[in-house]
PDB file of C-alpha atoms in Angstrom:
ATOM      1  CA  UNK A  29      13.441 -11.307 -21.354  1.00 48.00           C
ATOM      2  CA  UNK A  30      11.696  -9.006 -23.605  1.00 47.00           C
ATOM      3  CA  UNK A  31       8.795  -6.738 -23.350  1.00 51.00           C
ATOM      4  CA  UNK A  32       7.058  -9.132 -25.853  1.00 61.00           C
ATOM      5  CA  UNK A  33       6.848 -12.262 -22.696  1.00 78.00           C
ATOM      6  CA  UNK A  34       3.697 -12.977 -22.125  1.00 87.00           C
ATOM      7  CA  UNK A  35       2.184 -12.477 -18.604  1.00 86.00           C
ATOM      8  CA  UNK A  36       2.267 -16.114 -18.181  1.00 88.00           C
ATOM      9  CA  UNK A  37       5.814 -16.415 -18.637  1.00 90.00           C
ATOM     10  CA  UNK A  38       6.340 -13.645 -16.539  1.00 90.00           C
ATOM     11  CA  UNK A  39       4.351 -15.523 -13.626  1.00 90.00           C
ATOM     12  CA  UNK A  40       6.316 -18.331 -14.191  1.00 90.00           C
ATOM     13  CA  UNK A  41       9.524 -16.236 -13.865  1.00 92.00           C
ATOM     14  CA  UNK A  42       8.200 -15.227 -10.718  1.00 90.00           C
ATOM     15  CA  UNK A  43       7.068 -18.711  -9.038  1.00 90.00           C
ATOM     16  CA  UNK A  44      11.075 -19.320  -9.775  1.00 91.00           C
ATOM     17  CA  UNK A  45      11.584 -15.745  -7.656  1.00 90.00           C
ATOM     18  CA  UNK A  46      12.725 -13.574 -11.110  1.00 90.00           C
ATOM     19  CA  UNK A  47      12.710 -10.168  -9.494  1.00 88.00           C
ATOM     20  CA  UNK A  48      13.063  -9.025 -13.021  1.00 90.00           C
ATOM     21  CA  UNK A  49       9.894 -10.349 -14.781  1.00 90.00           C
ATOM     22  CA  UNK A  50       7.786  -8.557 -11.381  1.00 90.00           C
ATOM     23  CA  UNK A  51       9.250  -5.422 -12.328  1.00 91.00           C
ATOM     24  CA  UNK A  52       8.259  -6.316 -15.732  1.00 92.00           C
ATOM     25  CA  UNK A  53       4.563  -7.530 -14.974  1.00 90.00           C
ATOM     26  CA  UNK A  54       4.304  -4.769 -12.222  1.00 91.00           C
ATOM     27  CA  UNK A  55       5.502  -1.870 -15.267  1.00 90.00           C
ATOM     28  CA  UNK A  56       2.845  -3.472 -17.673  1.00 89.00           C
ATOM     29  CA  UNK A  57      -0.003  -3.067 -15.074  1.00 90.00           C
ATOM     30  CA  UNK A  58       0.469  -0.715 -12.510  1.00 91.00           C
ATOM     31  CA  UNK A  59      -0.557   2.341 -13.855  1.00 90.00           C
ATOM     32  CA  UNK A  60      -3.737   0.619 -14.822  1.00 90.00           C
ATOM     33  CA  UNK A  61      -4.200  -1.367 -11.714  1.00 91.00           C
ATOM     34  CA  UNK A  62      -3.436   2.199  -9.634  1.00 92.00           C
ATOM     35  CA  UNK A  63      -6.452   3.792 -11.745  1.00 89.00           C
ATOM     36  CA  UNK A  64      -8.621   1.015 -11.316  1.00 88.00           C
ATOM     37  CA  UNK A  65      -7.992   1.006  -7.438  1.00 90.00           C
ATOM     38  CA  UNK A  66      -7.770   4.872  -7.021  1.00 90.00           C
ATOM     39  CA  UNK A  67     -11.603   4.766  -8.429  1.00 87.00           C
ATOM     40  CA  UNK A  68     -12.526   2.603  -5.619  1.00 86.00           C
ATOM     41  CA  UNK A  69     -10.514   3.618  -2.660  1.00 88.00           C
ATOM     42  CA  UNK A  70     -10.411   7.290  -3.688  1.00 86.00           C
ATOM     43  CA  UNK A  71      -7.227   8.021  -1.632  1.00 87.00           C
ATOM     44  CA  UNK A  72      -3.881   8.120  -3.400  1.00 90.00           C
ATOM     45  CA  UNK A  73      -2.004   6.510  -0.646  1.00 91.00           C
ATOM     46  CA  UNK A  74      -4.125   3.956   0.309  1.00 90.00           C
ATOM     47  CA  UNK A  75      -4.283   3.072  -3.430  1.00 92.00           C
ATOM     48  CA  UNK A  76      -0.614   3.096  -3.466  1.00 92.00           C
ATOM     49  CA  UNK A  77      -0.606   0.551  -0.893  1.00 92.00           C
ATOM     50  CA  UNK A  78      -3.180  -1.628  -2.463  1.00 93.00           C
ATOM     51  CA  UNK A  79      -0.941  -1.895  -5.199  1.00 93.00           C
ATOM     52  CA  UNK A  80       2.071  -2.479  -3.806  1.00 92.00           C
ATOM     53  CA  UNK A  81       0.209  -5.353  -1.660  1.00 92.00           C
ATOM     54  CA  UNK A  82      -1.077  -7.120  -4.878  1.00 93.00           C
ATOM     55  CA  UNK A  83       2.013  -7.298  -5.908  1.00 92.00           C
ATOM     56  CA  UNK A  84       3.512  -8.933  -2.687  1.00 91.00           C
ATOM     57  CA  UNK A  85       0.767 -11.296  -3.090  1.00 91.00           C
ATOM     58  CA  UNK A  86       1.806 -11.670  -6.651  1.00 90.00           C
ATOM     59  CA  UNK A  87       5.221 -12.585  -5.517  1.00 90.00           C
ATOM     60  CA  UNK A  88       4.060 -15.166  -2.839  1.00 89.00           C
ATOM     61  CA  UNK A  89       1.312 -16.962  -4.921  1.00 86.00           C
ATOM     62  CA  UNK A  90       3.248 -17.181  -8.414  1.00 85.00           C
ATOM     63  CA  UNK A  91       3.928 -20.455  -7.477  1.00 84.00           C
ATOM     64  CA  UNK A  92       0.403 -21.354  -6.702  1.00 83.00           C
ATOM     65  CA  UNK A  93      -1.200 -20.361 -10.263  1.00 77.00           C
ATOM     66  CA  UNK A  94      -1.641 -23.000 -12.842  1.00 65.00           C
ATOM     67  CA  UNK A  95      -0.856 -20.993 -15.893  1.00 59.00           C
ATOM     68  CA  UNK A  96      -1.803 -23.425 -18.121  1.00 58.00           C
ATOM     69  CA  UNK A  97      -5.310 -23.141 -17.197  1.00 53.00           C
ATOM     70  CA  UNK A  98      -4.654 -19.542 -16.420  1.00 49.00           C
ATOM     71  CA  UNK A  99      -3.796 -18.441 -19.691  1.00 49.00           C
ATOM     72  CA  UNK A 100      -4.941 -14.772 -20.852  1.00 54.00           C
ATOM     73  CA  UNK A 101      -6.366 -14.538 -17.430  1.00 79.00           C
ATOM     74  CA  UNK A 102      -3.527 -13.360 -15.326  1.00 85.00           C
ATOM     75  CA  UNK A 103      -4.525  -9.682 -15.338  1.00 84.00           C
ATOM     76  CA  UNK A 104      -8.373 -10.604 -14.485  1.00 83.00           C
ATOM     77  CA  UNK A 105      -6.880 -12.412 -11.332  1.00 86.00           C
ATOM     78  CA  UNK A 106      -4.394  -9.389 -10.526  1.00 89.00           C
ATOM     79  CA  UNK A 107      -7.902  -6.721 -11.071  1.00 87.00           C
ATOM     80  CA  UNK A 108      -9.642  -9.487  -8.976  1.00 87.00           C
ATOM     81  CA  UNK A 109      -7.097  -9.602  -6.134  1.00 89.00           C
ATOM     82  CA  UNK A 110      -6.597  -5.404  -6.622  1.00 90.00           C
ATOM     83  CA  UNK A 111     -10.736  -4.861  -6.319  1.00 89.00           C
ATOM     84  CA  UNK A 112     -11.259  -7.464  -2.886  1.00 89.00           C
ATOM     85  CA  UNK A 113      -7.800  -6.058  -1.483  1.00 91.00           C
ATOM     86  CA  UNK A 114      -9.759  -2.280  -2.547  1.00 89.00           C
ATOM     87  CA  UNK A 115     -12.646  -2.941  -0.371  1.00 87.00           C
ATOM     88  CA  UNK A 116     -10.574  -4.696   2.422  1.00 87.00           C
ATOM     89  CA  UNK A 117      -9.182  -1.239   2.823  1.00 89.00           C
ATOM     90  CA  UNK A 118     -12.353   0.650   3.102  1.00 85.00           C
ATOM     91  CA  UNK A 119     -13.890  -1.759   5.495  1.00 83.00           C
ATOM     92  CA  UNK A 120     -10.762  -1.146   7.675  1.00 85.00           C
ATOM     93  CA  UNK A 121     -11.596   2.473   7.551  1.00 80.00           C
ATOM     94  CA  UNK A 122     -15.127   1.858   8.963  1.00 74.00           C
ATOM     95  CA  UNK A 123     -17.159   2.893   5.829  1.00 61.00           C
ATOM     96  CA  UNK A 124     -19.034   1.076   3.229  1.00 53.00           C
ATOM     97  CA  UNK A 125     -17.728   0.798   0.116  1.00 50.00           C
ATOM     98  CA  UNK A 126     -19.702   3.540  -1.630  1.00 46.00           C
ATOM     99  CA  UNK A 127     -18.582   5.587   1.578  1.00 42.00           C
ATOM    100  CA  UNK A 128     -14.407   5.457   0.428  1.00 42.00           C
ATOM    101  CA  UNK A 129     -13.269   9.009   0.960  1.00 43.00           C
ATOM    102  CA  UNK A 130     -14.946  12.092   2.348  1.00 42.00           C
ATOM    103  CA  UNK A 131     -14.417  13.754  -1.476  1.00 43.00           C
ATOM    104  CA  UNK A 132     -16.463  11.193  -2.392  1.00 44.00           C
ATOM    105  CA  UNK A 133     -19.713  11.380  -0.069  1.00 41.00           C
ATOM    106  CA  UNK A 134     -19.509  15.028  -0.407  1.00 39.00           C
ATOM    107  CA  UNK A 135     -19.944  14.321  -4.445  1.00 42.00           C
ATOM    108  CA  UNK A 136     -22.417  12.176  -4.230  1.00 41.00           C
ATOM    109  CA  UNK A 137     -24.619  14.408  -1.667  1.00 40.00           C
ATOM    110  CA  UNK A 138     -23.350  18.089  -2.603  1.00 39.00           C
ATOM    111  CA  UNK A 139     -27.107  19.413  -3.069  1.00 37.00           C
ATOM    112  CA  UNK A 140     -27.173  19.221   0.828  1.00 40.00           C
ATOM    113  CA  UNK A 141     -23.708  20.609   1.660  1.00 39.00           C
ATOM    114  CA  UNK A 142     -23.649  22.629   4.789  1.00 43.00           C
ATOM    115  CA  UNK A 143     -21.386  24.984   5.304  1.00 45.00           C
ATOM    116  CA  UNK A 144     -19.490  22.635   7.994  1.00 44.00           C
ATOM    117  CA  UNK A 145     -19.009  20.095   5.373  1.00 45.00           C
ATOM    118  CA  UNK A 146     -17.564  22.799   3.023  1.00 49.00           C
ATOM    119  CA  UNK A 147     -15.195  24.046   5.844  1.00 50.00           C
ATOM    120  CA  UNK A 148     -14.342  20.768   6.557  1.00 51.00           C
ATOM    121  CA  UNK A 149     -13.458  19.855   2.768  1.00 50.00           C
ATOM    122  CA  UNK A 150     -11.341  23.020   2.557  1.00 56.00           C
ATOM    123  CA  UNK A 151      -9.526  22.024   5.402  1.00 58.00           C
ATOM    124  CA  UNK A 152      -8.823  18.695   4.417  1.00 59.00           C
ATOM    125  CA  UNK A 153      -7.300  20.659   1.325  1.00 60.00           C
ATOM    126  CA  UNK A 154      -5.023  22.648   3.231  1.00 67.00           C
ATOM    127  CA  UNK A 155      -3.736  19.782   5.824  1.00 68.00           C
ATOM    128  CA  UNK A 156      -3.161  18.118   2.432  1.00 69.00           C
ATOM    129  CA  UNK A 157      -0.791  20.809   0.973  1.00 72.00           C
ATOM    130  CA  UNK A 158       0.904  21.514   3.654  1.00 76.00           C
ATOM    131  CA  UNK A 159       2.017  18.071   4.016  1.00 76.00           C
ATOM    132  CA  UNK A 160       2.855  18.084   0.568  1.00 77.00           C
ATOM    133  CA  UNK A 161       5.106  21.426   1.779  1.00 80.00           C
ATOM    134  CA  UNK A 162       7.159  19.103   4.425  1.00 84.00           C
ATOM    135  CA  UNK A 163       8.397  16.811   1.964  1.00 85.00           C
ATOM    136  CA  UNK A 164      11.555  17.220   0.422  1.00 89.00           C
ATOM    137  CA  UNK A 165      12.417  18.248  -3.188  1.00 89.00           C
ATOM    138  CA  UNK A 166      12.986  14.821  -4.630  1.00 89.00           C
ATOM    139  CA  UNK A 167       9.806  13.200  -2.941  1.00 87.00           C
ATOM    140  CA  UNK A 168       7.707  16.648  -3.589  1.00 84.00           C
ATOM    141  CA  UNK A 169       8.779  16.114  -7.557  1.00 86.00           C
ATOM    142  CA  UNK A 170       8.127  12.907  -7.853  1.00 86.00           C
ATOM    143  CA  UNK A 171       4.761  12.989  -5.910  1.00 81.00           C
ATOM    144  CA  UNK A 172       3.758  15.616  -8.355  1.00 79.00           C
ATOM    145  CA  UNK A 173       4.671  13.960 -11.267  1.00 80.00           C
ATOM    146  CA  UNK A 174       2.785  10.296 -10.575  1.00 79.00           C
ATOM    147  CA  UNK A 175       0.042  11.412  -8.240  1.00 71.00           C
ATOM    148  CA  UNK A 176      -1.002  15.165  -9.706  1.00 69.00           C
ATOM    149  CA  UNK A 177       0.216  14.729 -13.687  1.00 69.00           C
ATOM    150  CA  UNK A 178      -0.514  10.941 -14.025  1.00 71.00           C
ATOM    151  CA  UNK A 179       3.190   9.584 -14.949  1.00 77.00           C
ATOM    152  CA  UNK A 180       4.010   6.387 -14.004  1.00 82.00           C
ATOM    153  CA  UNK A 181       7.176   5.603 -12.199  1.00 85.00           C
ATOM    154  CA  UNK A 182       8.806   4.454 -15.018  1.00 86.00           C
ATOM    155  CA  UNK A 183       7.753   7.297 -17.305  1.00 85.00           C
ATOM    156  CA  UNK A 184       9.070   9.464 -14.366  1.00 87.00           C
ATOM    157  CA  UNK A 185      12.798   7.363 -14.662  1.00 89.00           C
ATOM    158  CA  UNK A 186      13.213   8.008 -17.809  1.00 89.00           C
ATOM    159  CA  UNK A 187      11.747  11.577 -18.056  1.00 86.00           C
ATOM    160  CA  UNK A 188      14.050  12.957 -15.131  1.00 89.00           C
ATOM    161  CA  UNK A 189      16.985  10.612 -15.328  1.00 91.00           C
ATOM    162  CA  UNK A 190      16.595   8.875 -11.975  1.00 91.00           C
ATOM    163  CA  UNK A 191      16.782   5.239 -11.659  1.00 92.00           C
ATOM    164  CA  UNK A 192      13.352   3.521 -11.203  1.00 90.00           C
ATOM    165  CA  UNK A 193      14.490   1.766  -8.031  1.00 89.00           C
ATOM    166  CA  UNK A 194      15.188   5.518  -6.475  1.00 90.00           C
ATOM    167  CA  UNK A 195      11.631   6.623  -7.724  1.00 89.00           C
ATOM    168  CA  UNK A 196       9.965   4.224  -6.090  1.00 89.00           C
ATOM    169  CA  UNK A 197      11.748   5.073  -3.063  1.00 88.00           C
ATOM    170  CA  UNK A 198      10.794   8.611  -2.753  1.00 88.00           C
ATOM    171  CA  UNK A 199       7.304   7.139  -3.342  1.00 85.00           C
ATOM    172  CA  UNK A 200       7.456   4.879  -0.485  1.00 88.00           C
ATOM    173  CA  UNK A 201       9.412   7.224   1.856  1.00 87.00           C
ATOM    174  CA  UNK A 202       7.066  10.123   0.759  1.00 85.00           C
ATOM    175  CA  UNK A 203       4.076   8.468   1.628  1.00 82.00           C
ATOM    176  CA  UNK A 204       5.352   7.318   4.686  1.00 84.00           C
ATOM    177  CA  UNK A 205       6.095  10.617   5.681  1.00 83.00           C
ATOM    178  CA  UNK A 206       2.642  11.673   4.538  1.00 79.00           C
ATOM    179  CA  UNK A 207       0.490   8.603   6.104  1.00 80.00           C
ATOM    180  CA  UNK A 208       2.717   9.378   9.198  1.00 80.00           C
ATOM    181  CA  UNK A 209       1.547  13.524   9.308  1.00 76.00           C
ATOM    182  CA  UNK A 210      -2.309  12.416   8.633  1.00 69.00           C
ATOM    183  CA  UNK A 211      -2.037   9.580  11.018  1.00 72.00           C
ATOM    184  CA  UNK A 212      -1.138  12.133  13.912  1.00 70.00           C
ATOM    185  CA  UNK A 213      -3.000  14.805  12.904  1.00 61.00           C
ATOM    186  CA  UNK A 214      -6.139  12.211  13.019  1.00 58.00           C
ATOM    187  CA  UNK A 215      -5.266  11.286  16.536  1.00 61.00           C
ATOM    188  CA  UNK A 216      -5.008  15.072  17.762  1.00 58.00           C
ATOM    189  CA  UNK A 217      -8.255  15.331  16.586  1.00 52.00           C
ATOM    190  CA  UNK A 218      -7.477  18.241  13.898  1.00 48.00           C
ATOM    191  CA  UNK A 219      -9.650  16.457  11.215  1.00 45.00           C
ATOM    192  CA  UNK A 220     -12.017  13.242  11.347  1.00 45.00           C
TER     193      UNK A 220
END
């Protein structure tokens, strides 16, 4: 399968459960589809997630999609399912949608900043980078490279030599690790 197949072939590869044409459809749109949700979400690993859920849901509802009718519309149903699974997220976090990430509500209302919210923002900073400091090598390099210089994982197998199944690995396991720190530094009560 080439990198010319259409995404309707590809969905049809995947209702038969052709691992290969997700990697292929999930190449050809993740980088956009990460964007997309990152400017909703504003949180890298939450956006991370949303994407890797789409594409579970991808996997599960190939089957479901007419693609005869669908044709040229696949990626407006992937955005679709990537924007409600977007604001599922926020509403989990107990905000409104234009209320996504601290970073956020501090832009929108930084002509009444008070030095608390400043503090706070700084410290959110730090916590972040030192988490970043607990990870190891691998996971700190390739958390740099997708998250702070914009390479895709693929870009990032091919650029360092690593297979693309290991970089998404050190993804996963890094934000694990990272969603794991915040999570119990939330609960002692170190940050909101």
């Amino acid at each position: 399968m080439g990198e010319s197949a259409t995404d309707e072939l590809l969905i049809q590869k995947i209702a038969n459960r052709d691992s290969a044409a997700l990697e292929q459809l999930y190449d050809r749109y993740e980088r956009q589809i990460y964007s997309f949700v990152y400017r909703i979400v504003k949180d890298a690993m939450a956006a991370e997630e949303v994407v890797q859920e789409l594409f579970i849901r991808v996997w599960n509802s190939a089957e479901r999609l007419d693609t005869g009718e669908a044709a040229g519309k696949i990626s407006s149903w992937m955005f679709t399912i990537a924007r409600n699974l977007s604001v599922d997220w926020i509403r989990k976090q107990g905000r409104k949608p234009l209320e996504a990430s601290e970073e956020g509500v501090l832009e929108r209302v930084a002509a009444f900043k008070s030095t608390e919210q400043e503090v706070e923002h700084k410290m959110l900073g730090e916590q972040m980078q030192e988490a970043l400091r607990e990870l190891n090598e691998d996971q700190k390099q390739v958390v740099d490279l997708i998250y702070f210089k914009g390479y895709t994982q693929q870009e990032v197998s091919l650029n360092q030599d690593i297979p693309l199944g290991t970089v998404k690995s050190r993804v996963r396991l890094a934000l694990k690790q990272l969603r794991k720190r915040f999570e119990t530094t939330r609960k002692e009560g170190v940050w909101p």
